[in-house]
mmCIF file of C-alpha atoms in Angstrom:
data_model
loop_
_atom_site.group_PDB
_atom_site.id
_atom_site.type_symbol
_atom_site.label_atom_id
_atom_site.label_comp_id
_atom_site.label_asym_id
_atom_site.label_seq_id
_atom_site.Cartn_x
_atom_site.Cartn_y
_atom_site.Cartn_z
ATOM 1 C CA MET Y 1 -54.203 -3.055 -118.662
ATOM 2 C CA GLU Y 2 -53.613 -6.462 -118.569
ATOM 3 C CA GLU Y 3 -51.117 -6.494 -121.441
ATOM 4 C CA PRO Y 4 -48.319 -4.774 -119.123
ATOM 5 C CA GLU Y 5 -49.559 -6.730 -116.309
ATOM 6 C CA GLN Y 6 -49.262 -10.333 -118.807
ATOM 7 C CA ASP Y 7 -45.908 -9.041 -119.305
ATOM 8 C CA ILE Y 8 -43.842 -8.318 -115.964
ATOM 9 C CA LYS Y 9 -45.531 -12.201 -114.711
ATOM 10 C CA GLU Y 10 -43.424 -13.401 -117.402
ATOM 11 C CA LYS Y 11 -40.203 -10.970 -116.799
ATOM 12 C CA LEU Y 12 -41.129 -13.022 -112.991
ATOM 13 C CA ALA Y 13 -41.204 -15.918 -114.407
ATOM 14 C CA GLY Y 14 -38.412 -15.971 -116.671
ATOM 15 C CA GLU Y 15 -36.451 -14.437 -114.188
ATOM 16 C CA GLU Y 16 -37.350 -17.111 -111.669
ATOM 17 C CA SER Y 17 -36.846 -19.794 -113.970
ATOM 18 C CA GLN Y 18 -32.763 -18.781 -114.575
ATOM 19 C CA GLY Y 19 -32.480 -19.118 -111.196
ATOM 20 C CA THR Y 20 -30.935 -15.638 -110.372
ATOM 21 C CA ASN Y 21 -31.475 -11.509 -110.739
ATOM 22 C CA PRO Y 22 -29.213 -10.239 -113.120
ATOM 23 C CA HIS Y 23 -28.840 -7.072 -110.983
ATOM 24 C CA LEU Y 24 -27.027 -8.906 -108.217
ATOM 25 C CA PRO Y 25 -23.851 -10.373 -108.377
ATOM 26 C CA THR Y 26 -23.788 -14.089 -109.001
ATOM 27 C CA ASP Y 27 -21.791 -14.546 -105.918
ATOM 28 C CA ALA Y 28 -20.127 -12.050 -103.920
ATOM 29 C CA CYS Y 29 -17.226 -14.515 -102.766
ATOM 30 C CA ASP Y 30 -16.065 -14.655 -106.712
ATOM 31 C CA ASP Y 31 -16.396 -10.576 -106.779
ATOM 32 C CA GLN Y 32 -14.339 -10.426 -103.346
ATOM 33 C CA ALA Y 33 -11.138 -12.470 -104.311
ATOM 34 C CA ASP Y 34 -11.358 -11.119 -107.647
ATOM 35 C CA THR Y 35 -10.297 -7.464 -106.454
ATOM 36 C CA MET Y 36 -8.288 -9.341 -103.830
ATOM 37 C CA GLY Y 37 -5.786 -11.030 -106.246
ATOM 38 C CA ALA Y 38 -5.693 -8.399 -108.305
ATOM 39 C CA GLU Y 39 -2.532 -6.380 -106.176
ATOM 40 C CA LEU Y 40 0.346 -7.429 -104.943
ATOM 41 C CA VAL Y 41 0.724 -5.727 -100.679
ATOM 42 C CA LEU Y 42 4.544 -5.526 -100.444
ATOM 43 C CA LYS Y 43 6.099 -4.028 -96.892
ATOM 44 C CA VAL Y 44 9.450 -2.245 -98.459
ATOM 45 C CA ARG Y 45 11.711 0.123 -96.120
ATOM 46 C CA ILE Y 46 15.686 1.325 -97.001
ATOM 47 C CA HIS Y 47 18.589 -0.643 -95.624
ATOM 48 C CA ASN Y 48 20.470 1.572 -92.670
ATOM 49 C CA SER Y 49 18.274 4.096 -92.625
ATOM 50 C CA LYS Y 50 17.099 6.095 -89.610
ATOM 51 C CA GLU Y 51 13.830 5.126 -90.283
ATOM 52 C CA ASN Y 52 13.623 1.514 -89.262
ATOM 53 C CA ASP Y 53 10.020 0.592 -90.274
ATOM 54 C CA PHE Y 54 8.027 -0.308 -93.729
ATOM 55 C CA ILE Y 55 5.711 1.043 -95.719
ATOM 56 C CA GLU Y 56 3.119 -1.309 -97.826
ATOM 57 C CA ILE Y 57 2.699 -0.468 -101.407
ATOM 58 C CA GLU Y 58 0.485 -2.070 -104.011
ATOM 59 C CA LEU Y 59 1.121 -3.721 -107.629
ATOM 60 C CA HIS Y 60 -0.862 -4.508 -109.516
ATOM 61 C CA ARG Y 61 -0.480 -8.393 -110.386
ATOM 62 C CA GLN Y 62 -0.642 -7.887 -114.397
ATOM 63 C CA GLU Y 63 2.526 -5.344 -114.009
ATOM 64 C CA LEU Y 64 4.561 -7.346 -111.725
ATOM 65 C CA SER Y 65 8.466 -6.278 -112.434
ATOM 66 C CA TYR Y 66 12.123 -5.557 -111.587
ATOM 67 C CA GLN Y 67 11.262 -1.998 -113.074
ATOM 68 C CA ASN Y 68 8.007 -1.369 -111.454
ATOM 69 C CA LEU Y 69 8.961 -2.431 -108.101
ATOM 70 C CA LEU Y 70 11.862 -0.388 -108.303
ATOM 71 C CA GLN Y 71 10.031 2.512 -109.338
ATOM 72 C CA VAL Y 72 6.703 2.063 -106.829
ATOM 73 C CA SER Y 73 9.109 1.664 -104.251
ATOM 74 C CA CYS Y 74 11.488 4.156 -104.497
ATOM 75 C CA CYS Y 75 8.752 7.197 -105.051
ATOM 76 C CA GLU Y 76 6.592 6.167 -102.411
ATOM 77 C CA LEU Y 77 10.049 5.950 -99.582
ATOM 78 C CA GLY Y 78 11.184 9.952 -101.324
ATOM 79 C CA ILE Y 79 14.281 8.344 -103.457
ATOM 80 C CA HIS Y 80 15.620 8.037 -106.787
ATOM 81 C CA PRO Y 81 15.835 5.100 -109.045
ATOM 82 C CA GLU Y 82 19.387 5.124 -109.403
ATOM 83 C CA GLN Y 83 20.274 5.293 -106.073
ATOM 84 C CA VAL Y 84 19.186 2.000 -105.709
ATOM 85 C CA ASP Y 85 22.261 -0.747 -105.686
ATOM 86 C CA LYS Y 86 19.985 -4.044 -104.871
ATOM 87 C CA LEU Y 87 16.772 -5.251 -103.713
ATOM 88 C CA ARG Y 88 16.943 -7.648 -100.856
ATOM 89 C CA LYS Y 89 13.744 -9.993 -99.496
ATOM 90 C CA LEU Y 90 14.322 -10.036 -96.193
ATOM 91 C CA PRO Y 91 16.400 -11.900 -94.580
ATOM 92 C CA ASN Y 92 18.837 -13.110 -97.304
ATOM 93 C CA THR Y 93 17.503 -13.175 -100.928
ATOM 94 C CA LEU Y 94 18.626 -10.612 -103.691
ATOM 95 C CA LEU Y 95 15.881 -9.962 -106.679
ATOM 96 C CA ARG Y 96 17.091 -10.006 -109.742
ATOM 97 C CA LYS Y 97 14.533 -9.741 -112.806
ATOM 98 C CA ASP Y 98 10.861 -10.166 -113.297
ATOM 99 C CA LYS Y 99 10.482 -13.175 -112.034
ATOM 100 C CA ASP Y 100 12.035 -13.038 -108.247
ATOM 101 C CA ILE Y 101 8.975 -10.109 -108.095
ATOM 102 C CA GLN Y 102 7.024 -12.352 -109.793
ATOM 103 C CA ARG Y 103 7.338 -15.154 -107.212
ATOM 104 C CA LEU Y 104 6.602 -12.253 -104.016
ATOM 105 C CA GLN Y 105 3.964 -12.664 -101.751
ATOM 106 C CA ASN Y 106 1.682 -10.892 -99.982
ATOM 107 C CA PHE Y 107 3.226 -8.631 -97.776
ATOM 108 C CA GLN Y 108 6.962 -10.261 -97.471
ATOM 109 C CA GLU Y 109 9.838 -7.762 -96.839
ATOM 110 C CA ILE Y 110 11.758 -5.915 -99.887
ATOM 111 C CA GLU Y 111 14.568 -3.894 -98.824
ATOM 112 C CA LEU Y 112 16.416 -1.633 -101.073
ATOM 113 C CA LEU Y 113 20.100 -1.817 -100.449
ATOM 114 C CA VAL Y 114 21.359 2.353 -101.815
ATOM 115 C CA LYS Y 115 24.478 2.371 -103.322
ATOM 116 C CA SER Y 116 27.480 3.252 -100.837
ATOM 117 C CA GLY Y 117 28.772 6.671 -100.714
ATOM 118 C CA ASN Y 118 25.005 8.627 -101.024
ATOM 119 C CA SER Y 119 25.277 9.231 -97.246
ATOM 120 C CA GLU Y 120 22.138 12.043 -97.875
ATOM 121 C CA TRP Y 121 20.358 8.331 -99.015
ATOM 122 C CA THR Y 122 20.992 6.128 -96.411
ATOM 123 C CA GLN Y 123 20.062 9.021 -93.387
ATOM 124 C CA HIS Y 124 16.692 9.010 -95.504
ATOM 125 C CA THR Y 125 13.688 11.212 -93.687
ATOM 126 C CA ALA Y 126 10.063 11.463 -93.982
ATOM 127 C CA SER Y 127 9.834 15.216 -94.988
ATOM 128 C CA PRO Y 128 11.427 14.886 -98.622
ATOM 129 C CA LEU Y 129 7.696 12.769 -99.308
ATOM 130 C CA THR Y 130 5.915 16.548 -98.837
ATOM 131 C CA GLU Y 131 7.169 17.393 -101.812
ATOM 132 C CA ARG Y 132 7.170 14.371 -103.962
ATOM 133 C CA PRO Y 133 3.807 13.876 -106.157
ATOM 134 C CA CYS Y 134 3.051 10.476 -104.888
ATOM 135 C CA TYR Y 135 2.215 11.307 -101.514
ATOM 136 C CA ASN Y 136 -0.558 10.685 -99.663
ATOM 137 C CA SER Y 137 -1.475 14.031 -97.485
ATOM 138 C CA GLU Y 138 -4.928 12.198 -96.986
ATOM 139 C CA ALA Y 139 -3.039 9.601 -94.981
ATOM 140 C CA ALA Y 140 -0.852 12.173 -93.428
ATOM 141 C CA LYS Y 141 -3.677 14.039 -91.749
ATOM 142 C CA LEU Y 142 -5.374 10.703 -89.789
ATOM 143 C CA THR Y 143 -6.164 10.792 -86.831
ATOM 144 C CA TYR Y 144 -6.827 8.501 -83.517
#
């Protein structure tokens, strides 16, 4: 009986000498910084559409590229990437390459400029989103 008690006491003494409990995070602030820093949140919308509001999208910082931004934005807005002519960081900066995307900061506003002659895309409404696989039906059911 004395041996297990002695082992437990030795373990506890060893943990106290280390100064940390291995079952607890070392610093809660460090863990939050890692989680928050992993994603970039951007506000996107379609230029000259009926819907003036922005939506927020999340991109992993390790996957920041022009193509990834275009793909995620189009999926969330319910349009095809082929229909997008340009990406604009508001108020007046065109995004052209991966380095431009990597410089973006959280909550910056991006507009997708749709190619001219596609009135069906510039008259975008939210109804086609329900047919797209990226649509979050749970978010649409939120009540206040």
